[in-house]
Amino acid sequence: RAKEKGRNDFQIFNSDMKSVSINRLKLENELRRAIIGEEFVLLYQPQVDIETGRIVGVEALIRWAHPEKGLISPNHFISFAEESGLIVPIGEWVLRAACKQNKIWQNQGFPKMPISVNLSMRQFFQHNLKGKISHVLEQTGLDPQYLELEITESMTMDVDHAIQSLLELKELGVHVSIDDFGTGYSSLYYLKKFPIDKLKIDRSFVRDIMEDPNDAAIVATIIAMTHHLNLKVIAEGVETEEQLHFLHQNRCNEVQGYWFSPPVNADQLEDMLSHGVPAAASGEGR
Ligand code: C2E
Ligand code: MG
Ligand code: MG
Ligand code: MG
């Protein structure tokens, strides 16, 4: 039920097949309109160096600023956008908006840091992905080293395609991380062959590290593995000081989560870049 809701909140009030398809059509039309009218906004969540407490990166997260429904979470439209193919223009908008914003921060004199953008499956399998990304970088003037692309394990199932695409991205000079690490099927054998920079430990493991010794062991092991493979590692969904302490003790490089900040708008992110992340924050506060 929750999953169904996550996939498409336009279909939950009636499970009748006919209204499901009418609702999908309605959603598709609304999304098309949203793409033309650029009804999307990006929020930014800081990524914090665990040693210094400084912001060393930021993840761009999309919201749909719906004229009647207000800000809609990506969980309610991204999978539909993926199924319908609309994710491609949406993803391009995200990429351009994120690069543009990062360039603005650099021009304002903030310390340079990479901005992470979530890539969808369709984008990753898009023809000439490298050319498209390179075009956006040229248009926005962002140096490729300040763009990080997040892919998920499921996108690496076609190993040959993944290696080929990742090598092209590497040539371009952008960084690549594996998002939600540990939740998908990834072969450790291939992990070492993929030219990636960073693993993002999924927040489902981080959530229970203080209560569940298995999760604690998994997180500690992933961190140790990344050090051996010369990859960077970031923990997602850090909400408490105890989790932070555990991650620090286990030599995790970076952390991201409500303990520092929920995703915020560009102005609020600038405040944090100027004054540091608040000691604690909780909930998305929106
Ligand atoms: P993700 O890439 O794994 O992003 C992290 C999600 O966890 C974000 O949800 C963020 O708000 C949330 N989060 C961060 N810290 C905490 C925490 O401490 N506790 C909890 N409970 N949650 C935390 P959000 O923004 O709703 O995004 C959900 C997912 O939607 C993302 O997961 C990503 O898979 C997808 N998504 C978001 N923006 C884009 C986009 O521009 N393109 C694509 N293709 N997918 C996107
Ligand atoms: Mg992500
Ligand atoms: Mg994630
Ligand atoms: Mg994700």
Short mmCIF file of C-alpha atoms in Angstrom, two decimals, residues 85-180:
data_model
loop_
_atom_site.label_atom_id
_atom_site.label_comp_id
_atom_site.label_asym_id
_atom_site.label_seq_id
_atom_site.Cartn_x
_atom_site.Cartn_y
_atom_site.Cartn_z
CA GLY A 85 9.94 8.54 -20.48
CA LEU A 86 9.24 12.05 -19.20
CA ILE A 87 12.18 11.62 -16.87
CA VAL A 88 14.51 12.46 -19.74
CA PRO A 89 13.47 16.13 -20.14
CA ILE A 90 12.99 16.41 -16.35
CA GLY A 91 16.46 14.99 -15.75
CA GLU A 92 17.96 17.40 -18.24
CA TRP A 93 16.30 20.30 -16.44
CA VAL A 94 17.71 19.05 -13.11
CA LEU A 95 21.20 18.70 -14.53
CA ARG A 96 21.19 22.19 -16.03
CA ALA A 97 19.65 23.83 -12.95
CA ALA A 98 22.11 22.11 -10.61
CA CYS A 99 25.18 23.03 -12.68
CA LYS A 100 23.94 26.60 -13.04
CA GLN A 101 23.41 26.94 -9.28
CA ASN A 102 26.80 25.49 -8.44
CA LYS A 103 28.44 27.93 -10.85
CA ILE A 104 26.55 30.80 -9.17
CA TRP A 105 27.90 29.73 -5.76
CA GLN A 106 31.41 29.59 -7.18
CA ASN A 107 31.01 33.05 -8.70
CA GLN A 108 29.82 34.31 -5.32
CA GLY A 109 33.12 33.14 -3.87
CA PHE A 110 32.00 30.15 -1.80
CA PRO A 111 34.54 27.33 -1.56
CA LYS A 112 34.20 25.10 -4.59
CA MET A 113 32.44 21.79 -4.02
CA PRO A 114 30.79 19.19 -6.19
CA ILE A 115 27.03 19.15 -6.66
CA SER A 116 25.46 15.67 -6.86
CA VAL A 117 22.68 14.95 -9.30
CA ASN A 118 20.59 11.76 -9.29
CA LEU A 119 20.59 10.11 -12.70
CA SER A 120 17.64 7.97 -13.71
CA MET A 121 17.93 4.62 -15.45
CA ARG A 122 16.70 6.05 -18.73
CA GLN A 123 19.18 8.89 -18.58
CA PHE A 124 22.01 6.48 -17.89
CA PHE A 125 21.00 4.42 -20.92
CA GLN A 126 20.42 7.47 -23.09
CA HIS A 127 22.24 7.70 -26.39
CA ASN A 128 25.19 10.10 -26.17
CA LEU A 129 24.91 10.72 -22.43
CA LYS A 130 28.45 12.01 -22.38
CA GLY A 131 27.74 14.55 -25.13
CA LYS A 132 24.60 15.78 -23.37
CA ILE A 133 26.34 16.26 -20.05
CA SER A 134 29.30 17.89 -21.69
CA HIS A 135 26.93 20.30 -23.46
CA VAL A 136 25.29 21.31 -20.16
CA LEU A 137 28.70 21.82 -18.56
CA GLU A 138 29.75 24.08 -21.43
CA GLN A 139 26.50 26.05 -21.33
CA THR A 140 26.72 26.65 -17.60
CA GLY A 141 30.49 27.06 -17.44
CA LEU A 142 30.83 24.54 -14.62
CA ASP A 143 34.12 22.67 -14.42
CA PRO A 144 33.33 18.92 -14.76
CA GLN A 145 35.11 18.05 -11.49
CA TYR A 146 32.34 19.92 -9.63
CA LEU A 147 29.59 17.67 -10.95
CA GLU A 148 28.91 14.29 -9.37
CA LEU A 149 26.40 11.88 -10.86
CA GLU A 150 24.59 9.41 -8.62
CA ILE A 151 23.61 6.11 -10.15
CA THR A 152 22.08 3.08 -8.45
CA GLU A 153 23.20 -0.53 -8.42
CA SER A 154 20.31 -1.55 -10.69
CA MET A 155 21.80 0.57 -13.47
CA THR A 156 25.00 -1.49 -13.38
CA MET A 157 23.30 -4.83 -14.02
CA ASP A 158 24.27 -4.59 -17.67
CA VAL A 159 27.92 -4.68 -16.78
CA ASP A 160 29.32 -3.96 -20.23
CA HIS A 161 27.10 -0.95 -20.72
CA ALA A 162 27.90 0.31 -17.23
CA ILE A 163 31.65 0.06 -17.70
CA GLN A 164 31.45 1.74 -21.11
CA SER A 165 29.27 4.61 -19.87
CA LEU A 166 31.28 5.09 -16.70
CA LEU A 167 34.51 5.25 -18.65
CA GLU A 168 33.01 7.95 -20.87
CA LEU A 169 31.89 9.93 -17.84
CA LYS A 170 35.32 9.53 -16.33
CA GLU A 171 36.88 10.87 -19.55
CA LEU A 172 34.64 13.89 -19.22
CA GLY A 173 36.01 14.47 -15.73
CA VAL A 174 32.81 14.24 -13.72
CA HIS A 175 32.56 12.16 -10.54
CA VAL A 176 30.28 9.18 -10.09
CA SER A 177 28.82 7.69 -6.93
CA ILE A 178 26.64 4.68 -6.26
CA ASP A 179 23.50 5.76 -4.42
CA ASP A 180 21.48 3.64 -1.96
#
